PDB file of C-alpha atoms in Angstrom:
ATOM      1  CA  MET A 189       0.668  -4.269  -0.045  1.00 61.00           C
ATOM      2  CA  ALA A 190      -0.704  -4.067  -3.935  1.00 64.00           C
ATOM      3  CA  GLY A 191      -0.550  -6.545  -6.073  1.00 72.00           C
ATOM      4  CA  PRO A 192       1.084  -7.603  -8.928  1.00 69.00           C
ATOM      5  CA  ALA A 193      -0.672  -5.938 -11.716  1.00 73.00           C
ATOM      6  CA  THR A 194      -0.265  -2.309  -9.334  1.00 78.00           C
ATOM      7  CA  SER A 195       2.790  -2.486  -8.591  1.00 77.00           C
ATOM      8  CA  SER A 196       4.145  -3.449 -12.056  1.00 76.00           C
ATOM      9  CA  ALA A 197       2.040  -0.034 -13.610  1.00 84.00           C
ATOM     10  CA  VAL A 198       3.710   2.003 -11.103  1.00 88.00           C
ATOM     11  CA  GLY A 199       7.031  -0.111 -11.566  1.00 87.00           C
ATOM     12  CA  PHE A 200       7.008   0.778 -15.153  1.00 89.00           C
ATOM     13  CA  PHE A 201       7.600   4.360 -13.841  1.00 92.00           C
ATOM     14  CA  VAL A 202       9.879   3.876 -11.223  1.00 92.00           C
ATOM     15  CA  VAL A 203      12.421   1.987 -13.820  1.00 92.00           C
ATOM     16  CA  ALA A 204      11.128   5.192 -16.628  1.00 92.00           C
ATOM     17  CA  ALA A 205      12.464   7.198 -14.194  1.00 93.00           C
ATOM     18  CA  GLY A 206      15.341   5.200 -12.883  1.00 93.00           C
ATOM     19  CA  MET A 207      17.043   4.969 -16.720  1.00 92.00           C
ATOM     20  CA  VAL A 208      17.361   9.031 -16.564  1.00 94.00           C
ATOM     21  CA  PRO A 209      20.483   8.228 -13.745  1.00 92.00           C
ATOM     22  CA  ALA A 210      21.234   4.151 -14.992  1.00 94.00           C
ATOM     23  CA  ALA A 211      21.591   6.456 -18.437  1.00 92.00           C
ATOM     24  CA  VAL A 212      24.256   8.942 -17.258  1.00 94.00           C
ATOM     25  CA  ALA A 213      26.490   6.978 -14.626  1.00 94.00           C
ATOM     26  CA  ALA A 214      27.477   4.893 -18.242  1.00 93.00           C
ATOM     27  CA  TRP A 215      27.829   8.161 -20.585  1.00 92.00           C
ATOM     28  CA  TRP A 216      30.008   9.777 -17.317  1.00 94.00           C
ATOM     29  CA  SER A 217      31.508   6.500 -16.641  1.00 93.00           C
ATOM     30  CA  GLY A 218      32.286   4.914 -20.367  1.00 91.00           C
ATOM     31  CA  GLU A 219      31.356   2.124 -18.917  1.00 91.00           C
ATOM     32  CA  GLN A 220      27.864  -0.116 -19.094  1.00 91.00           C
ATOM     33  CA  VAL A 221      28.546  -1.794 -15.718  1.00 94.00           C
ATOM     34  CA  ALA A 222      27.770   1.740 -13.433  1.00 95.00           C
ATOM     35  CA  GLY A 223      24.487   1.773 -15.317  1.00 94.00           C
ATOM     36  CA  LEU A 224      23.541  -1.840 -14.844  1.00 95.00           C
ATOM     37  CA  VAL A 225      24.371  -1.327 -11.158  1.00 96.00           C
ATOM     38  CA  VAL A 226      22.577   2.177 -10.638  1.00 96.00           C
ATOM     39  CA  LEU A 227      19.517   0.707 -12.058  1.00 96.00           C
ATOM     40  CA  CYS A 228      19.979  -2.425 -10.332  1.00 96.00           C
ATOM     41  CA  LEU A 229      19.923  -0.478  -7.068  1.00 96.00           C
ATOM     42  CA  VAL A 230      16.919   1.823  -8.638  1.00 96.00           C
ATOM     43  CA  VAL A 231      14.284  -2.000  -8.747  1.00 96.00           C
ATOM     44  CA  GLY A 232      15.904  -3.386  -5.846  1.00 96.00           C
ATOM     45  CA  GLY A 233      15.625  -0.738  -4.587  1.00 95.00           C
ATOM     46  CA  TYR A 234      11.294  -0.515  -5.753  1.00 95.00           C
ATOM     47  CA  GLY A 235      11.042  -4.596  -4.824  1.00 94.00           C
ATOM     48  CA  VAL A 236      11.935  -3.203  -0.727  1.00 95.00           C
ATOM     49  CA  ALA A 237       8.939  -0.534  -1.026  1.00 93.00           C
ATOM     50  CA  ILE A 238       6.395  -3.317  -2.748  1.00 92.00           C
ATOM     51  CA  ARG A 239       7.030  -6.430  -1.380  1.00 91.00           C
ATOM     52  CA  ASN A 240       6.299  -8.214  -3.945  1.00 91.00           C
ATOM     53  CA  VAL A 241       7.735 -10.316  -6.321  1.00 92.00           C
ATOM     54  CA  THR A 242       5.629 -11.133  -9.148  1.00 92.00           C
ATOM     55  CA  GLY A 243       5.521  -7.091  -8.727  1.00 91.00           C
ATOM     56  CA  ALA A 244       9.431  -7.087  -8.949  1.00 93.00           C
ATOM     57  CA  LEU A 245      10.519  -9.200 -11.675  1.00 94.00           C
ATOM     58  CA  VAL A 246       8.427  -7.178 -14.006  1.00 93.00           C
ATOM     59  CA  THR A 247       9.195  -4.099 -13.563  1.00 94.00           C
ATOM     60  CA  ALA A 248      13.264  -6.059 -13.091  1.00 95.00           C
ATOM     61  CA  VAL A 249      12.430  -7.587 -17.098  1.00 94.00           C
ATOM     62  CA  LEU A 250      10.927  -3.525 -18.188  1.00 94.00           C
ATOM     63  CA  GLY A 251      13.907  -2.460 -16.664  1.00 94.00           C
ATOM     64  CA  TRP A 252      16.316  -4.795 -18.209  1.00 94.00           C
ATOM     65  CA  THR A 253      14.306  -4.087 -22.040  1.00 93.00           C
ATOM     66  CA  LEU A 254      15.057  -0.031 -21.718  1.00 93.00           C
ATOM     67  CA  PHE A 255      17.678  -0.925 -20.773  1.00 94.00           C
ATOM     68  CA  ASN A 256      18.434  -3.030 -23.163  1.00 93.00           C
ATOM     69  CA  GLY A 257      17.507  -0.469 -26.000  1.00 91.00           C
ATOM     70  CA  PHE A 258      18.946   2.965 -24.735  1.00 90.00           C
ATOM     71  CA  VAL A 259      21.900   2.265 -22.850  1.00 90.00           C
ATOM     72  CA  VAL A 260      23.288  -0.859 -24.741  1.00 89.00           C
ATOM     73  CA  HIS A 261      22.234  -0.355 -27.979  1.00 84.00           C
ATOM     74  CA  SER A 262      21.280   3.349 -29.520  1.00 77.00           C
ATOM     75  CA  LEU A 263      17.267   4.676 -29.931  1.00 79.00           C
ATOM     76  CA  GLY A 264      16.243   2.224 -28.236  1.00 77.00           C
ATOM     77  CA  ASP A 265      16.596  -1.037 -30.835  1.00 79.00           C
ATOM     78  CA  LEU A 266      16.235  -4.183 -28.963  1.00 82.00           C
ATOM     79  CA  GLY A 267      18.888  -6.698 -29.512  1.00 82.00           C
ATOM     80  CA  TRP A 268      20.496  -9.868 -27.986  1.00 82.00           C
ATOM     81  CA  GLU A 269      23.950 -10.344 -27.725  1.00 82.00           C
ATOM     82  CA  GLY A 270      24.233 -13.712 -25.856  1.00 84.00           C
ATOM     83  CA  SER A 271      25.543 -14.764 -22.748  1.00 90.00           C
ATOM     84  CA  GLY A 272      26.201 -10.701 -21.614  1.00 89.00           C
ATOM     85  CA  ASP A 273      22.094  -9.648 -21.992  1.00 91.00           C
ATOM     86  CA  ALA A 274      21.723 -13.069 -19.887  1.00 93.00           C
ATOM     87  CA  VAL A 275      24.327 -11.260 -17.722  1.00 95.00           C
ATOM     88  CA  ARG A 276      22.620  -7.999 -17.273  1.00 94.00           C
ATOM     89  CA  LEU A 277      19.165 -10.018 -16.952  1.00 95.00           C
ATOM     90  CA  ALA A 278      19.433 -12.074 -14.552  1.00 96.00           C
ATOM     91  CA  ALA A 279      20.922  -9.051 -12.504  1.00 97.00           C
ATOM     92  CA  LEU A 280      18.347  -7.059 -12.131  1.00 96.00           C
ATOM     93  CA  THR A 281      15.858 -10.001 -12.809  1.00 96.00           C
ATOM     94  CA  GLY A 282      18.451 -10.685  -8.992  1.00 97.00           C
ATOM     95  CA  ALA A 283      18.283  -7.723  -7.128  1.00 97.00           C
ATOM     96  CA  ALA A 284      14.552  -7.126  -7.801  1.00 96.00           C
ATOM     97  CA  VAL A 285      13.732 -10.878  -5.723  1.00 96.00           C
ATOM     98  CA  LEU A 286      15.743  -9.954  -3.361  1.00 97.00           C
ATOM     99  CA  GLY A 287      15.075  -6.853  -2.694  1.00 96.00           C
ATOM    100  CA  ALA A 288      11.264  -7.630  -2.991  1.00 95.00           C
ATOM    101  CA  LEU A 289      12.346 -10.476   0.506  1.00 95.00           C
ATOM    102  CA  ALA A 290      14.085  -8.408   2.442  1.00 96.00           C
ATOM    103  CA  GLY A 291      11.047  -5.803   2.230  1.00 94.00           C
ATOM    104  CA  GLN A 292       8.995  -8.689   2.812  1.00 92.00           C
ATOM    105  CA  ALA A 293      11.333 -10.214   5.803  1.00 93.00           C
ATOM    106  CA  TRP A 294      11.394  -6.023   7.702  1.00 92.00           C
ATOM    107  CA  ALA A 295       7.334  -6.025   7.875  1.00 89.00           C
ATOM    108  CA  ALA A 296       7.915  -8.995   8.586  1.00 88.00           C
ATOM    109  CA  THR A 297      10.061  -8.144  11.999  1.00 88.00           C
ATOM    110  CA  HIS A 298       9.528  -4.180  11.573  1.00 84.00           C
ATOM    111  CA  GLU A 299       4.563  -4.579  11.261  1.00 77.00           C
ATOM    112  CA  ARG A 300       3.201  -4.737  13.966  1.00 76.00           C
ATOM    113  CA  PRO A 301       0.065  -6.043  13.294  1.00 75.00           C
ATOM    114  CA  VAL A 302      -3.169  -3.563  13.569  1.00 73.00           C
ATOM    115  CA  VAL A 303      -5.140  -4.499  16.278  1.00 76.00           C
ATOM    116  CA  VAL A 304      -9.196  -3.511  16.393  1.00 76.00           C
ATOM    117  CA  GLU A 305     -10.493  -2.810  20.109  1.00 77.00           C
ATOM    118  CA  THR A 306     -14.396  -1.701  18.471  1.00 79.00           C
ATOM    119  CA  ILE A 307     -16.578  -0.562  21.569  1.00 79.00           C
ATOM    120  CA  PRO A 308     -19.909  -2.345  22.263  1.00 76.00           C
ATOM    121  CA  ALA A 309     -22.615   0.119  21.561  1.00 76.00           C
ATOM    122  CA  PRO A 310     -24.732   1.222  24.839  1.00 76.00           C
ATOM    123  CA  ARG A 311     -27.229  -0.766  25.539  1.00 73.00           C
ATOM    124  CA  THR A 312     -30.670   0.487  26.652  1.00 74.00           C
ATOM    125  CA  ALA A 313     -31.688   0.910  30.291  1.00 64.00           C
ATOM    126  CA  THR A 314     -34.620  -1.707  31.539  1.00 69.00           C
ATOM    127  CA  ARG A 315     -36.972   0.827  33.227  1.00 64.00           C
ATOM    128  CA  ALA A 316     -36.876  -0.736  36.468  1.00 64.00           C
ATOM    129  CA  GLU A 317     -33.207  -0.025  35.765  1.00 62.00           C
ATOM    130  CA  GLN A 318     -34.287   3.829  35.546  1.00 59.00           C
ATOM    131  CA  PRO A 319     -33.823   6.140  38.044  1.00 61.00           C
ATOM    132  CA  ALA A 320     -38.035   8.272  38.841  1.00 60.00           C
ATOM    133  CA  GLY A 321     -37.530  11.527  37.590  1.00 57.00           C
ATOM    134  CA  ASP A 322     -36.525   9.951  33.762  1.00 51.00           C
ATOM    135  CA  ARG A 323     -39.514   7.479  32.940  1.00 50.00           C
ATOM    136  CA  HIS A 324     -41.088   9.836  31.210  1.00 52.00           C
ATOM    137  CA  ALA A 325     -38.675  10.505  28.803  1.00 51.00           C
ATOM    138  CA  ILE A 326     -38.423   6.707  28.210  1.00 50.00           C
ATOM    139  CA  ALA A 327     -41.982   6.543  28.030  1.00 50.00           C
ATOM    140  CA  GLU A 328     -42.540   9.976  26.056  1.00 51.00           C
ATOM    141  CA  SER A 329     -39.964   7.871  23.512  1.00 51.00           C
ATOM    142  CA  ARG A 330     -41.631   4.924  23.187  1.00 52.00           C
ATOM    143  CA  GLY A 331     -45.014   6.468  22.577  1.00 51.00           C
ATOM    144  CA  ALA A 332     -47.389   5.764  25.570  1.00 51.00           C
ATOM    145  CA  PRO A 333     -48.296   9.421  27.258  1.00 53.00           C
ATOM    146  CA  CYS A 334     -46.770  10.529  29.892  1.00 53.00           C
ATOM    147  CA  GLU A 335     -48.853  10.217  33.436  1.00 55.00           C
ATOM    148  CA  LYS A 336     -47.535  13.982  34.908  1.00 55.00           C
ATOM    149  CA  ARG A 337     -48.098  15.286  31.515  1.00 54.00           C
ATOM    150  CA  GLU A 338     -51.557  14.262  30.759  1.00 56.00           C
ATOM    151  CA  ARG A 339     -52.334  16.033  34.905  1.00 55.00           C
ATOM    152  CA  PHE A 340     -50.373  19.001  33.726  1.00 53.00           C
ATOM    153  CA  LEU A 341     -52.160  19.244  30.649  1.00 57.00           C
ATOM    154  CA  SER A 342     -55.789  18.672  32.385  1.00 60.00           C
ATOM    155  CA  ARG A 343     -55.379  21.428  34.698  1.00 59.00           C
ATOM    156  CA  GLY A 344     -54.926  24.109  32.047  1.00 53.00           C
TER     157      GLY A 344
END
């Protein structure tokens, strides 16, 4: 799960991309409510995906500023028109919080905890546990001279 700063930064791009269908819906229907519904779906879906209430709220406020600037007013002019803007802001923040909480609830019921099983490191066998034929390999690895090797070299 990403932190609020990462979620908000990515949320800006999600809302910017979501403004295209929201603006088209508002233009096509002739009502701002259609665009608001589309943007609420985008913000709520993003809240489900990130499961971070703070990041979702920041994304909702960013969505409100873009919707207010480009759909309610034209050419990116921000303005406050009282209760209409408050309702739009409440709808977007509500969608964001509900989405984030729904994502957390889904994760709590569907995600399994991660179980990490470690394989123990092989232990080194003691000299008594080694078969007789392998003792010269242990002796050579420790730097001790091997009796069989010394007898073989002394013959040659």
